[in-house]
mmCIF file of C-alpha atoms in Angstrom:
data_model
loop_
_atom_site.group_PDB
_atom_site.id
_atom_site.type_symbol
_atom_site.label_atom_id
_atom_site.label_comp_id
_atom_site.label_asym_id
_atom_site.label_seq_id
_atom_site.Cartn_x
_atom_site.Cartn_y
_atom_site.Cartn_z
ATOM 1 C CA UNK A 29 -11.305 -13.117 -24.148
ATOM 2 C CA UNK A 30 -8.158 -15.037 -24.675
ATOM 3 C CA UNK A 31 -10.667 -18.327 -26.853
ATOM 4 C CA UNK A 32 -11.730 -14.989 -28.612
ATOM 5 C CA UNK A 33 -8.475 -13.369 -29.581
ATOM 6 C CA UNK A 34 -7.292 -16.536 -30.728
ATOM 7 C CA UNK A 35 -10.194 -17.208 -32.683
ATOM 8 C CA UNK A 36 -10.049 -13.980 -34.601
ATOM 9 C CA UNK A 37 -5.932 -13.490 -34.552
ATOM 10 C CA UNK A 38 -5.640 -10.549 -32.147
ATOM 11 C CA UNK A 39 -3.774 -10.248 -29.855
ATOM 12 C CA UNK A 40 -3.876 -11.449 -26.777
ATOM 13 C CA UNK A 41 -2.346 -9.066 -23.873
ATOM 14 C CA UNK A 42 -2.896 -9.249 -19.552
ATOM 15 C CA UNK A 43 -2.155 -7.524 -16.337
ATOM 16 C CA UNK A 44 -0.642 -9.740 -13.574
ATOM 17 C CA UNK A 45 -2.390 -7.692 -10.434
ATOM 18 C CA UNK A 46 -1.702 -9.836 -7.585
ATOM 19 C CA UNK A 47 -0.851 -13.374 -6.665
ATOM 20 C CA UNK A 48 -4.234 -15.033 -7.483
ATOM 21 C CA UNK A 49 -5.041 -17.737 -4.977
ATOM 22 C CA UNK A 50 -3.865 -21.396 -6.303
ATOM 23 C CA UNK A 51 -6.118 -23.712 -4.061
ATOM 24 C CA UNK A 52 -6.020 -26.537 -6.491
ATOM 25 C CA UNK A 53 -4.923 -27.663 -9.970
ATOM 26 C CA UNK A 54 -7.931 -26.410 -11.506
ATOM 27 C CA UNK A 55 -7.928 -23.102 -10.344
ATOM 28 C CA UNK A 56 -4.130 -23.124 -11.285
ATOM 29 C CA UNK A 57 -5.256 -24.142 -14.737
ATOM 30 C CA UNK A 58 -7.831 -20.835 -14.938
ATOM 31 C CA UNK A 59 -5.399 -18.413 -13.354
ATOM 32 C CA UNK A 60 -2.486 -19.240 -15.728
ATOM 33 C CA UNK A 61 -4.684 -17.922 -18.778
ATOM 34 C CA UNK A 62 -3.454 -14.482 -17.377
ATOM 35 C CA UNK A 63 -0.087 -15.518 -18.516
ATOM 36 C CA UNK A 64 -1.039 -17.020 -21.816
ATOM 37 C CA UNK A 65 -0.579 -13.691 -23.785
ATOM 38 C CA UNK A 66 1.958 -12.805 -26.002
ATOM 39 C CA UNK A 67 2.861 -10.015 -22.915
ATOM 40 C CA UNK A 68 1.842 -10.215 -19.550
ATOM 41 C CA UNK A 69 2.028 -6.961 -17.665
ATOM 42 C CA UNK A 70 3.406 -7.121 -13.960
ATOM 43 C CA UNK A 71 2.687 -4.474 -11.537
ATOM 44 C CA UNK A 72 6.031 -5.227 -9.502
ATOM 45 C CA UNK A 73 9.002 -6.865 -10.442
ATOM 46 C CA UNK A 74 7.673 -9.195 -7.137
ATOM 47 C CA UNK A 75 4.820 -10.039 -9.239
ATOM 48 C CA UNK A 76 6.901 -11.052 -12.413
ATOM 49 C CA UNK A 77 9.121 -13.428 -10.072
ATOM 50 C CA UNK A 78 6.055 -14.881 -9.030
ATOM 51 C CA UNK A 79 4.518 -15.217 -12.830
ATOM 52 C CA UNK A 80 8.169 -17.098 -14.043
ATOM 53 C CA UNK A 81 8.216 -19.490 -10.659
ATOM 54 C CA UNK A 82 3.980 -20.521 -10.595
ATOM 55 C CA UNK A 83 4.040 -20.950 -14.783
ATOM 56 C CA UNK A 84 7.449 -20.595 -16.103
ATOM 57 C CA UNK A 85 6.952 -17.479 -18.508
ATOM 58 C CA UNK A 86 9.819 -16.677 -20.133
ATOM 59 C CA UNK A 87 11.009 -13.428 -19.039
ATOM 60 C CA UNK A 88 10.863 -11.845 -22.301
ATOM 61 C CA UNK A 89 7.282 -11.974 -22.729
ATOM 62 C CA UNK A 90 6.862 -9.971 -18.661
ATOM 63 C CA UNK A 91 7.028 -5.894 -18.774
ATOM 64 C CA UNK A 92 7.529 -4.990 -15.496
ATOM 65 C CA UNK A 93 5.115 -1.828 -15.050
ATOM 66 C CA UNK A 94 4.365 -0.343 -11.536
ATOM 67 C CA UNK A 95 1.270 1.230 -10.832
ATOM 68 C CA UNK A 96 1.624 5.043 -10.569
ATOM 69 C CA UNK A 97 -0.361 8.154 -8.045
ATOM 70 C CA UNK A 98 -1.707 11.131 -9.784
ATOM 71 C CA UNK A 99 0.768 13.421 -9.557
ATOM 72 C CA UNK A 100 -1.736 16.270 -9.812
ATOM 73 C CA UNK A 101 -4.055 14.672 -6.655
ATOM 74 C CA UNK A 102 -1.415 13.481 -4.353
ATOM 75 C CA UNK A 103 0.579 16.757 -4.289
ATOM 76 C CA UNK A 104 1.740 17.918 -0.555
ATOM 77 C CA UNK A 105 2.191 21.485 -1.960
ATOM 78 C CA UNK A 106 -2.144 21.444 -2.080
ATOM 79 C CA UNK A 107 -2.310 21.054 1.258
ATOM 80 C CA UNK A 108 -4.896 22.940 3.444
ATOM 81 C CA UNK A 109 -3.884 23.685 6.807
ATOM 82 C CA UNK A 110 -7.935 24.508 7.297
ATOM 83 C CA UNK A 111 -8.711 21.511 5.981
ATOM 84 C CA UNK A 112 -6.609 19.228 8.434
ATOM 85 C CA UNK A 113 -7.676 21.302 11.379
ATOM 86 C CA UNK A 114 -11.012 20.393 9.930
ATOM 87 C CA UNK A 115 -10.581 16.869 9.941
ATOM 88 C CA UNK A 116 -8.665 16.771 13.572
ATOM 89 C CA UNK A 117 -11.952 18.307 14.760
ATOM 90 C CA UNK A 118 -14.582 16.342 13.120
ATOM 91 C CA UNK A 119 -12.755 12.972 14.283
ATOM 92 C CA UNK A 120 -11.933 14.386 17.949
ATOM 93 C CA UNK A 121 -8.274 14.242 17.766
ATOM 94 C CA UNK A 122 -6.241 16.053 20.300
ATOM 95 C CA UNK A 123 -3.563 18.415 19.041
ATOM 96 C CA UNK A 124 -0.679 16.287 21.313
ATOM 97 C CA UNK A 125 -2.079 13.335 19.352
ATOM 98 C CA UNK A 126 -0.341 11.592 16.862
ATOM 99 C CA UNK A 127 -2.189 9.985 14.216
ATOM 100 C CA UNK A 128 -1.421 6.355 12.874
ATOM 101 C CA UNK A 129 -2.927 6.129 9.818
ATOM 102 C CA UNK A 130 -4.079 2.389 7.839
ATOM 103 C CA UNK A 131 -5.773 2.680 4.791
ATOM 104 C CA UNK A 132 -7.561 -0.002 2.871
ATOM 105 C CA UNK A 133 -10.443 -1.671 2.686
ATOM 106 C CA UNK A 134 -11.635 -3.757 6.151
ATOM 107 C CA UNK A 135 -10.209 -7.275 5.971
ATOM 108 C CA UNK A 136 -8.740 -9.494 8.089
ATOM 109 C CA UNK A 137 -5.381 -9.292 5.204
ATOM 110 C CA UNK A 138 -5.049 -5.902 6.017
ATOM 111 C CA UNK A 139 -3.704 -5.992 8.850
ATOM 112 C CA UNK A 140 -6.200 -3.741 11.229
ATOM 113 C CA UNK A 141 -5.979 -6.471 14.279
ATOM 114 C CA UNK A 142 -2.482 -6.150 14.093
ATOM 115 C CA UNK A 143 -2.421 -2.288 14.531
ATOM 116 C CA UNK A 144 -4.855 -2.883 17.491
ATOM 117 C CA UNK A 145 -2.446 -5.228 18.959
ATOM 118 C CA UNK A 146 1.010 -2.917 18.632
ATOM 119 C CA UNK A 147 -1.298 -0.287 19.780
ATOM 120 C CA UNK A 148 -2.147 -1.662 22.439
ATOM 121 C CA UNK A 149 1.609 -2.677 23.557
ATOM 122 C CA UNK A 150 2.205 0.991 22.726
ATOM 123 C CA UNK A 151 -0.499 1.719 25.803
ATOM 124 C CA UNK A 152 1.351 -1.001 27.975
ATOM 125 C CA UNK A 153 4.449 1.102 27.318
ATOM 126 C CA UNK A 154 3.249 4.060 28.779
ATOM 127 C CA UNK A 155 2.207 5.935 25.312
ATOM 128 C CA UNK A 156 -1.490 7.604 25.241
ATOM 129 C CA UNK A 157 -0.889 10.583 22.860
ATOM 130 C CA UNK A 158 -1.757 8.827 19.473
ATOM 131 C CA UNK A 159 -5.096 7.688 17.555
ATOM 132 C CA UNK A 160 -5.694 4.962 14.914
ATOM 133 C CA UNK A 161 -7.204 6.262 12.303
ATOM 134 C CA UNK A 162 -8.630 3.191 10.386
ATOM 135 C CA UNK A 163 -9.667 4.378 6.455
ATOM 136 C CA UNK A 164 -11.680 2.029 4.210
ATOM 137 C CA UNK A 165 -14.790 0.657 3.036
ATOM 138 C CA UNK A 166 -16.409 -1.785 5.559
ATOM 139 C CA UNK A 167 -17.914 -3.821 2.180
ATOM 140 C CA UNK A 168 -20.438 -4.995 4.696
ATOM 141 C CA UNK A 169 -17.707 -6.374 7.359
ATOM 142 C CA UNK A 170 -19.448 -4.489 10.340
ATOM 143 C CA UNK A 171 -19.208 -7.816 12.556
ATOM 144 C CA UNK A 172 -15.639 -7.599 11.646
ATOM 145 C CA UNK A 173 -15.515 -3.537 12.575
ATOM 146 C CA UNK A 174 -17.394 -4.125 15.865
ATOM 147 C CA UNK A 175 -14.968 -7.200 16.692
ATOM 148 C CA UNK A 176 -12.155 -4.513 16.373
ATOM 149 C CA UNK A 177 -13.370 -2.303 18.071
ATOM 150 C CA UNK A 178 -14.202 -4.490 21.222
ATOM 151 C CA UNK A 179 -10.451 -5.796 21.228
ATOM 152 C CA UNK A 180 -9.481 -2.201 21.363
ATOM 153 C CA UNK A 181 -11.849 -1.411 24.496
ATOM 154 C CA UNK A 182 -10.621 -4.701 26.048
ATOM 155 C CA UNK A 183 -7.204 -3.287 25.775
ATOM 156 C CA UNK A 184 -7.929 -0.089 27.423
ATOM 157 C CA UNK A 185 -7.804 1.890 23.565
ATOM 158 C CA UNK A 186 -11.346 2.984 23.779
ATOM 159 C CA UNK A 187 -11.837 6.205 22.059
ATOM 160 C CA UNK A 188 -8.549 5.688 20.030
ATOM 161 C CA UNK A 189 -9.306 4.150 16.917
ATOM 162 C CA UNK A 190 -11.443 6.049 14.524
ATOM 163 C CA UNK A 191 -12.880 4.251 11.522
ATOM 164 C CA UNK A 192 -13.872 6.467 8.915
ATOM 165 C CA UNK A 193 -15.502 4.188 6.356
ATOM 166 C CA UNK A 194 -14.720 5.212 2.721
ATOM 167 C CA UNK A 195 -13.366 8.614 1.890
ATOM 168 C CA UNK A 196 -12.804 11.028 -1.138
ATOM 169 C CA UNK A 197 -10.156 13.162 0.605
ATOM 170 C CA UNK A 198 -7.455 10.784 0.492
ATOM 171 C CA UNK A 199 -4.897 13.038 -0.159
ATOM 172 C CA UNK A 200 -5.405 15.304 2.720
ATOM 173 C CA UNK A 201 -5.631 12.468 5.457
ATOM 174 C CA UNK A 202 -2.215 11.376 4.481
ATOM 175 C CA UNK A 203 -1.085 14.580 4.993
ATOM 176 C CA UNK A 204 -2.583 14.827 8.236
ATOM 177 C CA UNK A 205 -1.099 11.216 9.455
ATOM 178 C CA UNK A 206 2.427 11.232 11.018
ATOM 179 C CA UNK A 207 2.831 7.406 10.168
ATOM 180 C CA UNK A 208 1.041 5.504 7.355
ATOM 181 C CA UNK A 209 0.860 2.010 7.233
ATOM 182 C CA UNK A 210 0.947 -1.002 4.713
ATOM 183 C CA UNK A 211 1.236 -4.241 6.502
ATOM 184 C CA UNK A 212 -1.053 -6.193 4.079
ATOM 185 C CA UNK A 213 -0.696 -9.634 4.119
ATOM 186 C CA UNK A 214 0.287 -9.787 0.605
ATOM 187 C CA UNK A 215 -0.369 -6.907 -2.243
ATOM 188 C CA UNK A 216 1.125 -7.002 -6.253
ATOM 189 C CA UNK A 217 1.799 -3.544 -5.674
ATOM 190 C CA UNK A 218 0.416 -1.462 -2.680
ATOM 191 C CA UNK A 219 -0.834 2.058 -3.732
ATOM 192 C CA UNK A 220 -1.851 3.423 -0.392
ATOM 193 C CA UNK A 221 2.087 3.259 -0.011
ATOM 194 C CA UNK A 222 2.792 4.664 -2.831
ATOM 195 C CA UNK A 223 0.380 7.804 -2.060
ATOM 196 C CA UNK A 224 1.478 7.710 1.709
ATOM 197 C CA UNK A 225 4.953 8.985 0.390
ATOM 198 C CA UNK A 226 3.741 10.940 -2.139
ATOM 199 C CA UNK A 227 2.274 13.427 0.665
ATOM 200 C CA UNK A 228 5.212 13.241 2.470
ATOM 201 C CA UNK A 229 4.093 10.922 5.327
ATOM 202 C CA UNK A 230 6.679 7.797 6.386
ATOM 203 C CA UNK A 231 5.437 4.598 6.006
ATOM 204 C CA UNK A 232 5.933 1.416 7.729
ATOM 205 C CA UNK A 233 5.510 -1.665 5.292
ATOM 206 C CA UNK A 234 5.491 -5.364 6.049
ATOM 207 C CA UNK A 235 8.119 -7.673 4.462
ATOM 208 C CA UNK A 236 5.759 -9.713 2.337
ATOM 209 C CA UNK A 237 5.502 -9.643 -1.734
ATOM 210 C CA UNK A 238 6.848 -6.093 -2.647
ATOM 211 C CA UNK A 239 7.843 -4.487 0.933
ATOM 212 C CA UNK A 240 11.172 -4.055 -0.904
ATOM 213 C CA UNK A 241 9.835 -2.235 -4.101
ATOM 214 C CA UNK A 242 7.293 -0.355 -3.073
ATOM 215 C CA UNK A 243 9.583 2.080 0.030
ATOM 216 C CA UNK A 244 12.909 2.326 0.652
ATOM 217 C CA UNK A 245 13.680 0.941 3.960
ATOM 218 C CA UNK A 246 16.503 -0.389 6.169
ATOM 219 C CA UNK A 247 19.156 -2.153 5.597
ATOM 220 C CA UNK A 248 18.496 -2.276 2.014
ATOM 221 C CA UNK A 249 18.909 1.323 2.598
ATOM 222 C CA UNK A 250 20.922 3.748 4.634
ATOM 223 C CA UNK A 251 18.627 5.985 7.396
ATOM 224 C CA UNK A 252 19.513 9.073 5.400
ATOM 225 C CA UNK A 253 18.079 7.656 1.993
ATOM 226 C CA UNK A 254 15.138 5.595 3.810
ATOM 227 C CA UNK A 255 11.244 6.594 2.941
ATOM 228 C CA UNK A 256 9.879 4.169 5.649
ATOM 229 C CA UNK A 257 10.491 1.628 7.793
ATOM 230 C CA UNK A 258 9.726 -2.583 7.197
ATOM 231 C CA UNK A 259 8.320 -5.281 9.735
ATOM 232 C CA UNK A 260 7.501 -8.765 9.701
ATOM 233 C CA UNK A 261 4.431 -9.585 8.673
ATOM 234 C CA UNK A 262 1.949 -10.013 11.205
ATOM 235 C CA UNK A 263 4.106 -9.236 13.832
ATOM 236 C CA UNK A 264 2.526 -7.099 16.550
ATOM 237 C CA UNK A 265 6.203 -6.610 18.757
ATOM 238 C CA UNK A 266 7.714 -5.802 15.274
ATOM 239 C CA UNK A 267 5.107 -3.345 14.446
ATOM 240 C CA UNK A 268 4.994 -1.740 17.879
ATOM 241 C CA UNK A 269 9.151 -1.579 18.013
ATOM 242 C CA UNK A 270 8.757 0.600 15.028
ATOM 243 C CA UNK A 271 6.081 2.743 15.791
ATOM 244 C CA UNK A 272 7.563 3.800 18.875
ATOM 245 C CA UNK A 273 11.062 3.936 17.329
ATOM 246 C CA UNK A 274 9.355 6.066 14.619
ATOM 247 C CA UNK A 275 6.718 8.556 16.724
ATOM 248 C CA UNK A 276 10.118 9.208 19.032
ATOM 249 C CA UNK A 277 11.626 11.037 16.420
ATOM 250 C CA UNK A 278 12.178 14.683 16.356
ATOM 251 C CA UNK A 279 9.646 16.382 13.676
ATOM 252 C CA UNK A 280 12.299 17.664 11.614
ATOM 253 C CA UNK A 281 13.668 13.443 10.845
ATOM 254 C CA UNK A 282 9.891 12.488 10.122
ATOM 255 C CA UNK A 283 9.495 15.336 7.900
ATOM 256 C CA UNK A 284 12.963 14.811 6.099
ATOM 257 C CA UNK A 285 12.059 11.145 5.466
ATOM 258 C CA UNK A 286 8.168 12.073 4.579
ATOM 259 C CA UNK A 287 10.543 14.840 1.859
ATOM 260 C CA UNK A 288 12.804 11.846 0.710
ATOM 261 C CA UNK A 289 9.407 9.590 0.230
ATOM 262 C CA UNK A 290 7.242 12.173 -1.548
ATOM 263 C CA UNK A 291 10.632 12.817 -3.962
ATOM 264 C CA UNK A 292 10.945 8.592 -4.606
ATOM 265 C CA UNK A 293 7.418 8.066 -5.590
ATOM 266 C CA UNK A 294 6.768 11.338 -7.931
ATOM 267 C CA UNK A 295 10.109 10.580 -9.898
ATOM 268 C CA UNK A 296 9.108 6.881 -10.736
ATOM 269 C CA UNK A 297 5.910 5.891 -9.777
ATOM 270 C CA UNK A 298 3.227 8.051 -11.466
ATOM 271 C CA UNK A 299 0.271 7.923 -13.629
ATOM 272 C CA UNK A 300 2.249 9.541 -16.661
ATOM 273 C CA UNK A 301 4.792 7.527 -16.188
ATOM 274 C CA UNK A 302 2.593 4.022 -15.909
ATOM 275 C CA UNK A 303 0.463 5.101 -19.005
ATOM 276 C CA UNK A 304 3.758 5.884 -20.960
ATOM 277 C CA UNK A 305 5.551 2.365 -20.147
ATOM 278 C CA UNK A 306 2.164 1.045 -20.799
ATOM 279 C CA UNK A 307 1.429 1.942 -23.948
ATOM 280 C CA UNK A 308 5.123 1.384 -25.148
ATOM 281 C CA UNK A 309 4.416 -2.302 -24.507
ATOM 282 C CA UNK A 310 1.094 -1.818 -26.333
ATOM 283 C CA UNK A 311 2.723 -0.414 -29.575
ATOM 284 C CA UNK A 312 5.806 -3.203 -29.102
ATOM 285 C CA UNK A 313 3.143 -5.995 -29.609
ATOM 286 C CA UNK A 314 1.575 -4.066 -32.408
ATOM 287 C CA UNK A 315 4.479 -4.178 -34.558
ATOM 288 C CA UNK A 316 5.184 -7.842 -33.771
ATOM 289 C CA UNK A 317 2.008 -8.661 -34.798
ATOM 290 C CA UNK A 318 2.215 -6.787 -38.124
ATOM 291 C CA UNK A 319 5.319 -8.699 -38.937
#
């Protein structure tokens, strides 16, 4: 595309979407024809600090554009109470339970060993009223399911972790989590985040790439203004400190944060809002062209 646009005078315009692996020069030298446009689009403004450090792109030619939730989907006021009692039932989930939700596909990056781990320290602690509910496409990984699943017998979690494989009904398992995680290894921009707090469900994010962007979370912000809390990455004792810290609360402080998340992401981080910006940047390099 980029031989081809240069070949025939168009422009030539990307989208940065996450920090593409650099495992030698070569691969450094394919990757940076993402960058070689006269604008690169960065999903975070994590991304564009990693665009300016790997190739040193000036900063005027990065639009910082975060990816946006469907304001008409991920809407808490759809809710059906039917429909989570539904879902409790069909995955055998106790009405004392709470439900520790991590969403994404099944990788190792993801982050599910680490859940099994905290959960299990949770278990050590004394703590038997929640379920991991594990949401995601295997992509053929069952090996990788079934070695979960074993570490969670082996640490006395049998009949605790659900995996779901893919689902449609995103929107209403949110709702029905009390605590959605995001402790990816790295991400340009994390939706499942993004949607977490859109349904008014706390998240817990890791530290890594965008943590900072994509919640609002201590100390970079006060406990009345946070959306979440953030761990280390990879950190089992981290994650299990906050889990417990965060399934201790009263109801009403996990619904008042899940309220301050859902109001963060729908007043900046929506479809409309992305497609707007998006398309700003699309007319911008129009007129340049044209001069």
């Amino acid at each position: 595309a980029y031989l081809a646009a240069r070949r025939t005078g168009v422009a030539f315009m990307t989208t940065y979407h996450s920090g593409y692996s650099e495992q030698n020069r070569l691969k450094n030298l394919y990757n940076s024809v993402m960058v070689r446009g006269r604008r690169v689009i960065a999903v975070s403004d994590y991304m564009a600090r990693l665009i300016r450090q790997r190739y040193g792109t000036p900063e005027e030619r990065i639009a910082v554009i975060h990816r946006g939730v469907d304001p008409a989907v991920f809407d808490p006021a759809r809710v059906d109470p039917a429909g989570l009692e539904a879902l409790r039932q069909g995955w055998n989930i106790r009405p004392r339970d709470k439900v520790i939700l991590l969403a994404g596909r099944l990788a190792a990056r993801k982050g599910q060993a680490v859940l099994i781990e905290a959960a299990a320290q949770l278990n050590r602690q004394g703590m038997d009223d929640f379920v991991c509910l594990l949401v995601g496409d295997l992509q053929g990984r069952e090996k990788y399911r079934d070695a979960i699943l074993t570490a969670a017998a082996r640490q006395g979690l049998a009949g605790r972790v659900r995996f779901t494989g893919h689902r449609a009904d995103m929107a209403a398992i949110y709702a029905l989590a009390d605590v959605s995680l995001c402790v990816s290894e790295n991400e340009g921009f994390p939706r499942v985040a993004l949607e977490a707090q859109a349904m008014a469900t706390p998240v817990i994010v890791s530290d890594t790439g965008p943590g900072r962007e994509v919640a609002l979370t201590p100390p970079d912000a006060p406990p009345d203004r946070a959306t979440g809390l953030r761990v280390a990455y990879n950190d089992a004792g981290a994650l299990a400190a906050a889990l417990a810290d965060m399934l201790a609360w009263p109801e009403e402080r996990r619904r008042a944060m899940g309220r301050r998340g859902s109001a963060f992401v729908l007043g900046r981080y929506t479809v409309p809002v992305m497609c707007a910006r998006t398309l700003k940047v699309y007319r911008q390099v129009i007129e340049e062209t044209r001069r």
